[in-house]
mmCIF file of C-alpha atoms and ligand atoms in Angstrom:
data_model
loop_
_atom_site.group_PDB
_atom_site.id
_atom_site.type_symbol
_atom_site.label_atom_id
_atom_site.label_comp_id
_atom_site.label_asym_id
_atom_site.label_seq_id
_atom_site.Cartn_x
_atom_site.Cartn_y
_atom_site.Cartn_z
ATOM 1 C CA UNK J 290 0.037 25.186 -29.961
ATOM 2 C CA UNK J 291 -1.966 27.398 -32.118
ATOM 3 C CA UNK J 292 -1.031 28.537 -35.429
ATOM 4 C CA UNK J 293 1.190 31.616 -35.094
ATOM 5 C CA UNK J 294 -0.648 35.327 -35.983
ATOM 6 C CA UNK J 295 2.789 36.323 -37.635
ATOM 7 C CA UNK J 296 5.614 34.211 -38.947
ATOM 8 C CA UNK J 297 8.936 36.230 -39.934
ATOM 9 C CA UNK J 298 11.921 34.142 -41.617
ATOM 10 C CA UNK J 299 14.930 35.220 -43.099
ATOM 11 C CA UNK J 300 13.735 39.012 -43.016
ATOM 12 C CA UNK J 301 16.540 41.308 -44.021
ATOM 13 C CA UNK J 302 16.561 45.075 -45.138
ATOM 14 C CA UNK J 303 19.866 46.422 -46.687
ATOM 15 C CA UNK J 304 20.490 50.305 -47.399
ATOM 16 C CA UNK J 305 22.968 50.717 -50.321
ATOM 17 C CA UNK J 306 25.708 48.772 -48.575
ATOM 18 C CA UNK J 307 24.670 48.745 -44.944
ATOM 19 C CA UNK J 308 22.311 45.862 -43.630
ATOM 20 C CA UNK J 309 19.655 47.677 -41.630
ATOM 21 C CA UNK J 310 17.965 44.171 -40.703
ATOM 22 C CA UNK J 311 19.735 40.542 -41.308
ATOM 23 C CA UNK J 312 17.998 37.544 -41.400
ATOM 24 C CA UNK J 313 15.046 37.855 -38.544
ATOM 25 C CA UNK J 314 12.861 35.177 -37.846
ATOM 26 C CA UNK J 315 10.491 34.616 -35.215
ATOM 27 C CA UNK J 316 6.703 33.834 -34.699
ATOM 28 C CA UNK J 317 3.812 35.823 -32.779
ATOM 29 C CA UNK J 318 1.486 34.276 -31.136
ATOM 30 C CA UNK J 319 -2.578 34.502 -30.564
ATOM 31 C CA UNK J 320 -2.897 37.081 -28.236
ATOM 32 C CA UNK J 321 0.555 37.338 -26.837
ATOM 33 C CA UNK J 322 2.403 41.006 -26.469
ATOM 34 C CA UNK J 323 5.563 40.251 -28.229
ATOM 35 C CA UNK J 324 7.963 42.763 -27.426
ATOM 36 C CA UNK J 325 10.772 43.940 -29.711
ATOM 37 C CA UNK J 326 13.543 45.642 -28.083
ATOM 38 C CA UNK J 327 17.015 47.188 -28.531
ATOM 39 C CA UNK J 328 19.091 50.300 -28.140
ATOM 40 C CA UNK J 329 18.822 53.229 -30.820
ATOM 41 C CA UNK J 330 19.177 52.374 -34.512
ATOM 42 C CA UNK J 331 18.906 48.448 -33.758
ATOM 43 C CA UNK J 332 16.233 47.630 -36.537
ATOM 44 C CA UNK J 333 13.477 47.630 -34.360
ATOM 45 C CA UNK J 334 11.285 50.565 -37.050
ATOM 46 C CA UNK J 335 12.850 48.949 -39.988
ATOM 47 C CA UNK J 336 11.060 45.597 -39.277
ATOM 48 C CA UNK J 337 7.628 47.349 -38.024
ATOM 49 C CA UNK J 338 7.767 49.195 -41.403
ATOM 50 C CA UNK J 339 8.491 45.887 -43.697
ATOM 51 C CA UNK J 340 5.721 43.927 -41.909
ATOM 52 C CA UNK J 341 2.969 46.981 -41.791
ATOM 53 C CA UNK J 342 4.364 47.103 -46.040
ATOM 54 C CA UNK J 343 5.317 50.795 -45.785
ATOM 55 C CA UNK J 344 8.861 49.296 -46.655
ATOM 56 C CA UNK J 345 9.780 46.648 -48.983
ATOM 57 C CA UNK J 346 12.030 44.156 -47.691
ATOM 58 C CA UNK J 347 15.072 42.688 -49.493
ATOM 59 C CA UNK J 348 14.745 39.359 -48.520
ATOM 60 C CA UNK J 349 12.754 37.180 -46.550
ATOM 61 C CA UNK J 350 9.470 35.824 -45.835
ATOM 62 C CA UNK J 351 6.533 36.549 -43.870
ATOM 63 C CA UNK J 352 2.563 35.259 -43.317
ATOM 64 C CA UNK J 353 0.102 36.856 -41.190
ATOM 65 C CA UNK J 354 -3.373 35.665 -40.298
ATOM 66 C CA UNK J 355 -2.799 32.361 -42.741
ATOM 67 C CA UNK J 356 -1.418 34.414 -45.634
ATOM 68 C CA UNK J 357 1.870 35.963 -47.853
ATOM 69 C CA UNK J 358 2.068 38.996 -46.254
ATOM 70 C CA UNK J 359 4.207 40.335 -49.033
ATOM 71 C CA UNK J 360 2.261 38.713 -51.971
ATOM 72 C CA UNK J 361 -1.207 39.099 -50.078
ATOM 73 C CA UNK J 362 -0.757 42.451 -49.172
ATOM 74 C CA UNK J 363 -4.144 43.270 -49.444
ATOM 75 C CA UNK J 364 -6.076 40.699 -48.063
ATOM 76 C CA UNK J 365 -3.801 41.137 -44.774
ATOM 77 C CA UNK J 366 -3.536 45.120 -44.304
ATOM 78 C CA UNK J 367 -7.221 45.534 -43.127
ATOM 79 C CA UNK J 368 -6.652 43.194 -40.254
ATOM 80 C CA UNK J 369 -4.101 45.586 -39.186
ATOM 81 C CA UNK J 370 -3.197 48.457 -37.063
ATOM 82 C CA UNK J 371 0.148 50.454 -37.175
ATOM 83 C CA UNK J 372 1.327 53.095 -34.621
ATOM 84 C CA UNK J 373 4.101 54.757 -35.700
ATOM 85 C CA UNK J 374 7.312 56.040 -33.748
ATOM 86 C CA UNK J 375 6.475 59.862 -34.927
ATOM 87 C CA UNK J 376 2.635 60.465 -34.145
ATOM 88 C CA UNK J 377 0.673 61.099 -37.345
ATOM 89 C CA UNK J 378 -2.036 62.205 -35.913
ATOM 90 C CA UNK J 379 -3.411 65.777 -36.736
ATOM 91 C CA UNK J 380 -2.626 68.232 -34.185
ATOM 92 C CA UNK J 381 -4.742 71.468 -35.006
ATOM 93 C CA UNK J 382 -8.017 68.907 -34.973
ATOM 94 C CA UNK J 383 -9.862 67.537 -31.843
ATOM 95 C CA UNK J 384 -9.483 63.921 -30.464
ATOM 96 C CA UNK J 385 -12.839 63.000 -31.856
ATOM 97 C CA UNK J 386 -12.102 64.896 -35.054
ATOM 98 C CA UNK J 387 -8.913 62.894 -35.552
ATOM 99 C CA UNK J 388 -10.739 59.615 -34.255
ATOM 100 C CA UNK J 389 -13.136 60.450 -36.873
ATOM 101 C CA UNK J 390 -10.774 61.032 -39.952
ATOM 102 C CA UNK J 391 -8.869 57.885 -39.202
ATOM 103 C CA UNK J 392 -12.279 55.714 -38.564
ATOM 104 C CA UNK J 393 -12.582 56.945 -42.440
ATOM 105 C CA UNK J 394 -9.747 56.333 -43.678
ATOM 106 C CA UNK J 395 -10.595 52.936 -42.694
ATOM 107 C CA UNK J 396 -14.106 52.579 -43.986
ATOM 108 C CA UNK J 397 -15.909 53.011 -41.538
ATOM 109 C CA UNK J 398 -19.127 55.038 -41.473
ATOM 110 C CA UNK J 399 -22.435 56.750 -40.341
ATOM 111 C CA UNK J 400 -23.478 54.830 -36.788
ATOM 112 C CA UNK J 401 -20.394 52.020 -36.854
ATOM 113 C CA UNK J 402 -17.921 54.886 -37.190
ATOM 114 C CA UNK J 403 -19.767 57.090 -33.928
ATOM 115 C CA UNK J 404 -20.278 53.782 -31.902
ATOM 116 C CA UNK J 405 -16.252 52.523 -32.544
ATOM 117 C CA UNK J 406 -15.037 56.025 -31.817
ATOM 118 C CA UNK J 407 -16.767 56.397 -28.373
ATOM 119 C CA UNK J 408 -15.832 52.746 -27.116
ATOM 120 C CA UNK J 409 -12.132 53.612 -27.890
ATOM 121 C CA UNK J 410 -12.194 57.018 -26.582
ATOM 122 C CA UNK J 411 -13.652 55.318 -23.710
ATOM 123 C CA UNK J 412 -11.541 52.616 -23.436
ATOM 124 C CA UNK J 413 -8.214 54.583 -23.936
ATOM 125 C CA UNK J 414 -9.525 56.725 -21.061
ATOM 126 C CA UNK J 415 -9.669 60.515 -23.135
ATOM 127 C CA UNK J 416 -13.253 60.313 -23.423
ATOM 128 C CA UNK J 417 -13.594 63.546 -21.072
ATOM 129 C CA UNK J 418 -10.446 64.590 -23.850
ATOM 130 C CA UNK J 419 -12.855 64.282 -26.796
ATOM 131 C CA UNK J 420 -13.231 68.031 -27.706
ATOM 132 C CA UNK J 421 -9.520 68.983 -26.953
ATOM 133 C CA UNK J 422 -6.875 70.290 -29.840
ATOM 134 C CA UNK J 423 -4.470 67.427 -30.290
ATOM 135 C CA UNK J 424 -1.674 70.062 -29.741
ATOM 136 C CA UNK J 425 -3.035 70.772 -25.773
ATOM 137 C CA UNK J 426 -2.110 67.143 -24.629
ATOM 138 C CA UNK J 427 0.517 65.757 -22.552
ATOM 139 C CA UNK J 428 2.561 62.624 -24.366
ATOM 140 C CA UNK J 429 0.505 59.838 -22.343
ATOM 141 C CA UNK J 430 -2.482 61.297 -23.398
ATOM 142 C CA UNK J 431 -1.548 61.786 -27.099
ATOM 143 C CA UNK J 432 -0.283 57.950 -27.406
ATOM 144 C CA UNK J 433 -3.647 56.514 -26.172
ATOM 145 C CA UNK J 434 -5.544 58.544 -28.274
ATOM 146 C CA UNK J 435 -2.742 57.464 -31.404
ATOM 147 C CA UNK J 436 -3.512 54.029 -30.044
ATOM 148 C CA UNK J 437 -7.515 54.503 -30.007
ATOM 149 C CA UNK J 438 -6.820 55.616 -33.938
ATOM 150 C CA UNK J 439 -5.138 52.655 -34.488
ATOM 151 C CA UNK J 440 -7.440 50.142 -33.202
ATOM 152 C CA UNK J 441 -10.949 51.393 -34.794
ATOM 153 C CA UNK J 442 -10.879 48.729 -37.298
ATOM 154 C CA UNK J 443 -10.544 45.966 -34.833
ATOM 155 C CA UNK J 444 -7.036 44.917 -36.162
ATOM 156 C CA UNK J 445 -6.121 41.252 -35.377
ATOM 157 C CA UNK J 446 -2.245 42.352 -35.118
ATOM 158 C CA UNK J 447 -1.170 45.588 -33.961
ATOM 159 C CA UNK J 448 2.301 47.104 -34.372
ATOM 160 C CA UNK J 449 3.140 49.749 -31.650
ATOM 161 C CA UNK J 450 6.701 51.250 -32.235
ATOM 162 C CA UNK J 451 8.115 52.941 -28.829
ATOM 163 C CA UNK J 452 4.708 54.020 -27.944
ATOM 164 C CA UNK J 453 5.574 55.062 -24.368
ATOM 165 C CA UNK J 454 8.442 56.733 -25.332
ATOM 166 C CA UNK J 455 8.613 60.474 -23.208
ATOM 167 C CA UNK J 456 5.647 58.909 -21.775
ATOM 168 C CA UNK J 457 5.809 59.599 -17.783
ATOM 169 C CA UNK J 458 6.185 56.650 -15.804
ATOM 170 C CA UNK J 459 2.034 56.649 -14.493
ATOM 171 C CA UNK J 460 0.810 57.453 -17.840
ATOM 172 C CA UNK J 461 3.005 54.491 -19.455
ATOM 173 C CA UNK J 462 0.978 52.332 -17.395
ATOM 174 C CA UNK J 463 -1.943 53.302 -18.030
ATOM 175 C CA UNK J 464 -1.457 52.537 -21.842
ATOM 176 C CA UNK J 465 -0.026 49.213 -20.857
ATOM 177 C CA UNK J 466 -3.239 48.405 -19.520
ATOM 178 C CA UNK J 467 -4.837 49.866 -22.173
ATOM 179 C CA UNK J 468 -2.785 47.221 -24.644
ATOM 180 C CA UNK J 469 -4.131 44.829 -21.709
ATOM 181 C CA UNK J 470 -7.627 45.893 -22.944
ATOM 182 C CA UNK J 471 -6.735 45.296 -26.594
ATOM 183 C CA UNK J 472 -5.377 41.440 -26.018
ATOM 184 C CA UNK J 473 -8.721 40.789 -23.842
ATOM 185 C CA UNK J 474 -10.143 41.464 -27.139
ATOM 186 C CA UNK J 475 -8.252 39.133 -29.213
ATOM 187 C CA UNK J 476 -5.498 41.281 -30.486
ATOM 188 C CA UNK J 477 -2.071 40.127 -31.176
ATOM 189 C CA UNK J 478 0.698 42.768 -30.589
ATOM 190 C CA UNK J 479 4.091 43.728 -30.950
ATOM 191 C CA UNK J 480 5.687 46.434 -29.524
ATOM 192 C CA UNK J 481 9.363 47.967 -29.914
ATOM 193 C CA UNK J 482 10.812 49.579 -26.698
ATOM 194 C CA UNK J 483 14.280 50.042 -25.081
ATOM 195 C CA UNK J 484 12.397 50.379 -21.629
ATOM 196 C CA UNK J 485 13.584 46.966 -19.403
ATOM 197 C CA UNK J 486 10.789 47.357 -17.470
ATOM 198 C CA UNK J 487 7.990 47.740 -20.294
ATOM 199 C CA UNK J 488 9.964 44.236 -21.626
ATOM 200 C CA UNK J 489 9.365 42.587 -18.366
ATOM 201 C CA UNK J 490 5.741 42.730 -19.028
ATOM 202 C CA UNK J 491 5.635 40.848 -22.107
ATOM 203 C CA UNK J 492 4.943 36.994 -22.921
ATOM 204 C CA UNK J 493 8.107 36.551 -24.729
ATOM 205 C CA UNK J 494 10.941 39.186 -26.504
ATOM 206 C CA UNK J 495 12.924 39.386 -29.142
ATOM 207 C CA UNK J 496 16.485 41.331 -28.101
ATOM 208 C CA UNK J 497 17.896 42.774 -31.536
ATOM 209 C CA UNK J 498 20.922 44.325 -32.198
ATOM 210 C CA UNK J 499 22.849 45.375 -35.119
ATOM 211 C CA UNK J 500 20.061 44.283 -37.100
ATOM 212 C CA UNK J 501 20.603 41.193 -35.632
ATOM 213 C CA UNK J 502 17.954 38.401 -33.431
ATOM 214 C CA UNK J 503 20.506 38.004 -30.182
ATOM 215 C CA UNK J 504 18.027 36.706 -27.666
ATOM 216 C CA UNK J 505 14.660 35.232 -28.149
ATOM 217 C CA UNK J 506 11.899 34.097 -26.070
ATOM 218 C CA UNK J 507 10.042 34.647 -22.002
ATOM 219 C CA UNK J 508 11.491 36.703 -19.777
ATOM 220 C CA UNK J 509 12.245 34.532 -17.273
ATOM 221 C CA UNK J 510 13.913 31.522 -19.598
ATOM 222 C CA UNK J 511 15.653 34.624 -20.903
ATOM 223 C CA UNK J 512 16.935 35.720 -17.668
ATOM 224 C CA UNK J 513 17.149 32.047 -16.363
ATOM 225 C CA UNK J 514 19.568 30.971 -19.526
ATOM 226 C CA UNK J 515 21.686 33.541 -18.544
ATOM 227 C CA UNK J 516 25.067 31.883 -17.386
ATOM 228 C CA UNK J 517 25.825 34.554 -14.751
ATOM 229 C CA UNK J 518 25.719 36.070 -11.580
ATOM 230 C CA UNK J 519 25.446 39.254 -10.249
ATOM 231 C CA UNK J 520 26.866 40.730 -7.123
ATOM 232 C CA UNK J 521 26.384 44.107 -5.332
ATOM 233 C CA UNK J 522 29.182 45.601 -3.894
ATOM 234 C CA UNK J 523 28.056 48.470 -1.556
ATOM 235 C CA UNK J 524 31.112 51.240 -1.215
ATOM 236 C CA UNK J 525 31.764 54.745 -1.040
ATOM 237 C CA UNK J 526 34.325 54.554 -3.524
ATOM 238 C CA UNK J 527 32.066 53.222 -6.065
ATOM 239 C CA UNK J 528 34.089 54.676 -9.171
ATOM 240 C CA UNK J 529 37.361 53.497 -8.146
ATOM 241 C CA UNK J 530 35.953 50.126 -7.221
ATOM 242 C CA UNK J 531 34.151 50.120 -10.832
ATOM 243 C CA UNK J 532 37.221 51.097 -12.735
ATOM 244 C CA UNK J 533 39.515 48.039 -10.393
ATOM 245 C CA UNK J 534 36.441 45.518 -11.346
ATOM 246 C CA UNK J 535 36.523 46.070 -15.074
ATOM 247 C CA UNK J 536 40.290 45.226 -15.185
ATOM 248 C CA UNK J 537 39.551 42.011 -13.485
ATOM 249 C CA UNK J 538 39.650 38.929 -16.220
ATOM 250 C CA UNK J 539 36.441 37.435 -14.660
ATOM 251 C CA UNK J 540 34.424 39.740 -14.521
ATOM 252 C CA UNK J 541 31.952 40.247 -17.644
ATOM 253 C CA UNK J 542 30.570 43.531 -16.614
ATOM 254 C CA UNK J 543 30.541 46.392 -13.341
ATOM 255 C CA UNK J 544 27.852 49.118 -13.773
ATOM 256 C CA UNK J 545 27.211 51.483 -11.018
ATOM 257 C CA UNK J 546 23.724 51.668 -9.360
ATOM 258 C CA UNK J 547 23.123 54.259 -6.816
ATOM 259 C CA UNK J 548 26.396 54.194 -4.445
ATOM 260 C CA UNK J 549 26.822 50.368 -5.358
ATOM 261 C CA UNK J 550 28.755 48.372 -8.133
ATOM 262 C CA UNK J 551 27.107 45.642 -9.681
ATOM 263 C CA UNK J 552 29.640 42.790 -10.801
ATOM 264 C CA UNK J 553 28.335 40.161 -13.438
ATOM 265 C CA UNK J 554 30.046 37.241 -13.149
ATOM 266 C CA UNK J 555 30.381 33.410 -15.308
ATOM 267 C CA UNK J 556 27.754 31.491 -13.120
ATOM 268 C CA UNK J 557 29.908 29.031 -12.367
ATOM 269 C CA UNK J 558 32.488 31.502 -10.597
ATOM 270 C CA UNK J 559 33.130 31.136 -7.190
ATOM 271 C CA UNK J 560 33.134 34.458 -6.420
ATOM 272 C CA UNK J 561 35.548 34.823 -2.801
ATOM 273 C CA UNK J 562 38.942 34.897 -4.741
ATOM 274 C CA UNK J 563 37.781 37.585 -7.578
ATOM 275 C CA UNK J 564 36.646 39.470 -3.992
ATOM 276 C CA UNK J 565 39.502 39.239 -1.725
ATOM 277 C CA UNK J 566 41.867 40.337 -4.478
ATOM 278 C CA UNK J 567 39.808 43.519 -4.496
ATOM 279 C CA UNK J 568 40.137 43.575 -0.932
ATOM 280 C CA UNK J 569 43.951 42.943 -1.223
ATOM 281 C CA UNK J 570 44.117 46.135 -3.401
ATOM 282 C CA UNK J 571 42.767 48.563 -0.540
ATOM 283 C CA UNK J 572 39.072 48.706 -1.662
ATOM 284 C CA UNK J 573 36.275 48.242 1.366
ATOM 285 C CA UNK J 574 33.320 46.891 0.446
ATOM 286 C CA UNK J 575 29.957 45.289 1.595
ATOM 287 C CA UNK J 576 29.473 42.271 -0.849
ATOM 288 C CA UNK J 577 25.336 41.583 -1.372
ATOM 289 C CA UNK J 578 24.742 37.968 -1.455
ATOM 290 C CA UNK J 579 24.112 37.017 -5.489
ATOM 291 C CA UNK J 580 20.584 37.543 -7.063
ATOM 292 C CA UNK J 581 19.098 36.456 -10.025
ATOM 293 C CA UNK J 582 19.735 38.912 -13.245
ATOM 294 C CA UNK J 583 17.726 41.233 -14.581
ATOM 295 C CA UNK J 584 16.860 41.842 -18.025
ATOM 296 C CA UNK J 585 19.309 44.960 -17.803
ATOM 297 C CA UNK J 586 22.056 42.830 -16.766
ATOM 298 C CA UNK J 587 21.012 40.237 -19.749
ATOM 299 C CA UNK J 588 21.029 43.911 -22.036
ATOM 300 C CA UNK J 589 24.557 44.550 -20.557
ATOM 301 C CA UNK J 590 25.903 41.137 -21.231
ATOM 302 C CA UNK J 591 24.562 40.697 -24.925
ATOM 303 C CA UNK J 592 26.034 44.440 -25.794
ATOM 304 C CA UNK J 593 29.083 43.251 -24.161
ATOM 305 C CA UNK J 594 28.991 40.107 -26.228
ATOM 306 C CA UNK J 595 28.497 41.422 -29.800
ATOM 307 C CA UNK J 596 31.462 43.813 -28.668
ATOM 308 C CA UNK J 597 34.121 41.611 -28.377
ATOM 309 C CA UNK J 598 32.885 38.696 -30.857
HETATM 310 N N1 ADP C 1569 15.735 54.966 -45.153
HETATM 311 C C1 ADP C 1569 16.927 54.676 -44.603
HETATM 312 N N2 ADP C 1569 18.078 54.862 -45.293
HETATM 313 C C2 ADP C 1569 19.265 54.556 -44.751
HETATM 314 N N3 ADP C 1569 19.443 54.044 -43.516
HETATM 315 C C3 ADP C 1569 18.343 53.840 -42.783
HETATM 316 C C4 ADP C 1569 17.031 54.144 -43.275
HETATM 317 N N4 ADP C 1569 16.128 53.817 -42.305
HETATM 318 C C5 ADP C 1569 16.845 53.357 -41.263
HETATM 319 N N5 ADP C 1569 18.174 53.355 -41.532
HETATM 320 C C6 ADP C 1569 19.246 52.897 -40.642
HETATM 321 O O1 ADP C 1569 18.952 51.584 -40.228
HETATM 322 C C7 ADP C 1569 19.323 51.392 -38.867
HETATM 323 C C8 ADP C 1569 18.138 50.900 -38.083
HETATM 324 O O2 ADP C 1569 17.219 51.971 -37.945
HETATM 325 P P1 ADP C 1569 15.825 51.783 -37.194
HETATM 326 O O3 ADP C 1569 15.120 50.615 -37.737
HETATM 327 O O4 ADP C 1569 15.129 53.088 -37.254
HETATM 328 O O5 ADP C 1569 16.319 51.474 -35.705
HETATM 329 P P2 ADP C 1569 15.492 51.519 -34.333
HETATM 330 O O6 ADP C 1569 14.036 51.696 -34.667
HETATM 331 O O7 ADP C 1569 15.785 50.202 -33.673
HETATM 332 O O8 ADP C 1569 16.041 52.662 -33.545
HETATM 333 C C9 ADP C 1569 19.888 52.707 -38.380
HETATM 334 O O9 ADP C 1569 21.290 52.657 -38.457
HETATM 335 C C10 ADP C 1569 19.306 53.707 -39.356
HETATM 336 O O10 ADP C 1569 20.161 54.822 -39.495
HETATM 337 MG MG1 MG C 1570 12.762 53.151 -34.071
#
């Protein structure tokens, strides 16, 4: 395998007396979209910030591209790009104005500057945007064109935190094949979300929580190592049924979807007792045959998880 574009160990931010981030460590690879995800307040900015050196860390280690990137700070930063959670990008100037100002602030100039500015505006499809305020675009539009500032330098790594966030659900694709565009390139990146479906798209994950690594690596060996089942139980009493499930010793989790209850279960669980003592108890159900998990369920479980341990 090829050497990694990032390598976190040990990374750990503490505020006062409250860890923010404990003891992260995991490796990016060339050209992979690594995706970071967890609910609100996980760590998931805290690490972005440490690694693009907007905050220092309190511990830990980390190299990009070959070098320190604490110690090397320098060498590393112009290789790259940072989009952060709030949009910095100037909202009473055009898109090509702003694409202009940021191309500066990275050194770029005269012909180089004009030539990187169209291919992104291009590329992030707002090229017919180009003379529009900032402030008269929709969300999706906005991110790309944060996303076209970001990328004018070429960055090898790129840090995206919740860029699709408010994003509508055609728009978010379109800027997932936009980062599509980037990796065709030869960019590495890493992007937060708490979207499940955004993290189903990416080579591998990293699921934090509390500050905490609780699940690393593909989707599907993420979803595969998951020791459960899941069952659908179709009803019209879905809430009852729900509340009856949860008391149940075996079962690790019941969320409602649509008129349905989904039941996790221990893989190993044959599931016909657990159901006819629901059945005993006056509740009619249609059990759905089990399916694999998805990466909600795996969400569910590790919440569930760091709850009771
Ligand atoms: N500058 C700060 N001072 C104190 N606490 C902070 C600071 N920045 C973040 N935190 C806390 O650290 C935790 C992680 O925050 P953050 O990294 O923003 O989470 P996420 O991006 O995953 O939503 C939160 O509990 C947040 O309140
Ligand atoms: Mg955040």
């Amino acid at each position: 395998m090829a050497d990694p574009v990032l390598e976190v160990r040990g990374l750990t931010r503490r505020f006062g007396n409250f860890t923010a981030v404990s003891d992260l460590s995991f490796e990016i690879q060339p050209g992979e979209i690594f995706g970071f995800l967890g609910p609100n307040g996980a760590g998931k900015s805290t690490t972005i910030r440490m690694l693009c050196g907007v905050l220092a860390p309190s511990a830990g280690k980390a190299r990009a591209l070959g070098r320190d990137l604490f110690t090397e700070a320098d060498q590393v930063r112009a290789h790259m790009g940072y989009m952060s959670q709030k949009s910095s990008l100037l909202t009473d100037l055009t898109v090509a104005e702003n694409l202009h100002f940021f191309g500066g602030l990275y050194g770029l100039e005269g012909q180089r500057l004009t030539t990187e500015v169209e291919f992104r505006l291009r590329e992030m499809q707002v090229w017919d945007d180009r003379d529009l305020l900032v402030s008269a675009l929709s969300t999706g539009e906005r991110q790309r064109v944060a996303l076209a500032a970001a990328t004018l330098h070429r960055p090898e790594i790129l840090f995206l935190d919740e860029p699709t966030s408010g994003v509508d659900p055609l728009r978010r694709r379109l800027f997932w094949e936009a980062m599509d565009e980037l990796v065709a390139e030869g960019m590495s990146i890493l992007v937060t979300t708490h979207n499940l479906g955004e993290a189903d798209q990416c080579d591998r994950l990293a699921f934090i929580l509390g500050g905490k690594l609780m699940a690393y690596g593909r989707p599907r060996t993420l979803k595969e190592a998951l020791l459960r089942q899941v069952i659908e139980l179709r009803t019209e009493r879905f809430r009852a049924l729900q509340i009856a499930a949860r008391s149940q010793p075996e079962v690790l989790a019941a969320e409602l979807l649509g008129r349905s209850v989904r039941l996790s279960l221990p893989g190993d669980l044959e599931p016909a007792g657990l159901l006819a003592r629901l059945r005993q108890d006056g509740y009619v159900f249609e059990a759905q045959p089990p399916e694999p998990p998805s990466l909600e369920d795996l969400f569910v479980d590790l919440v569930q998880r760091s709850r009771t341990a």
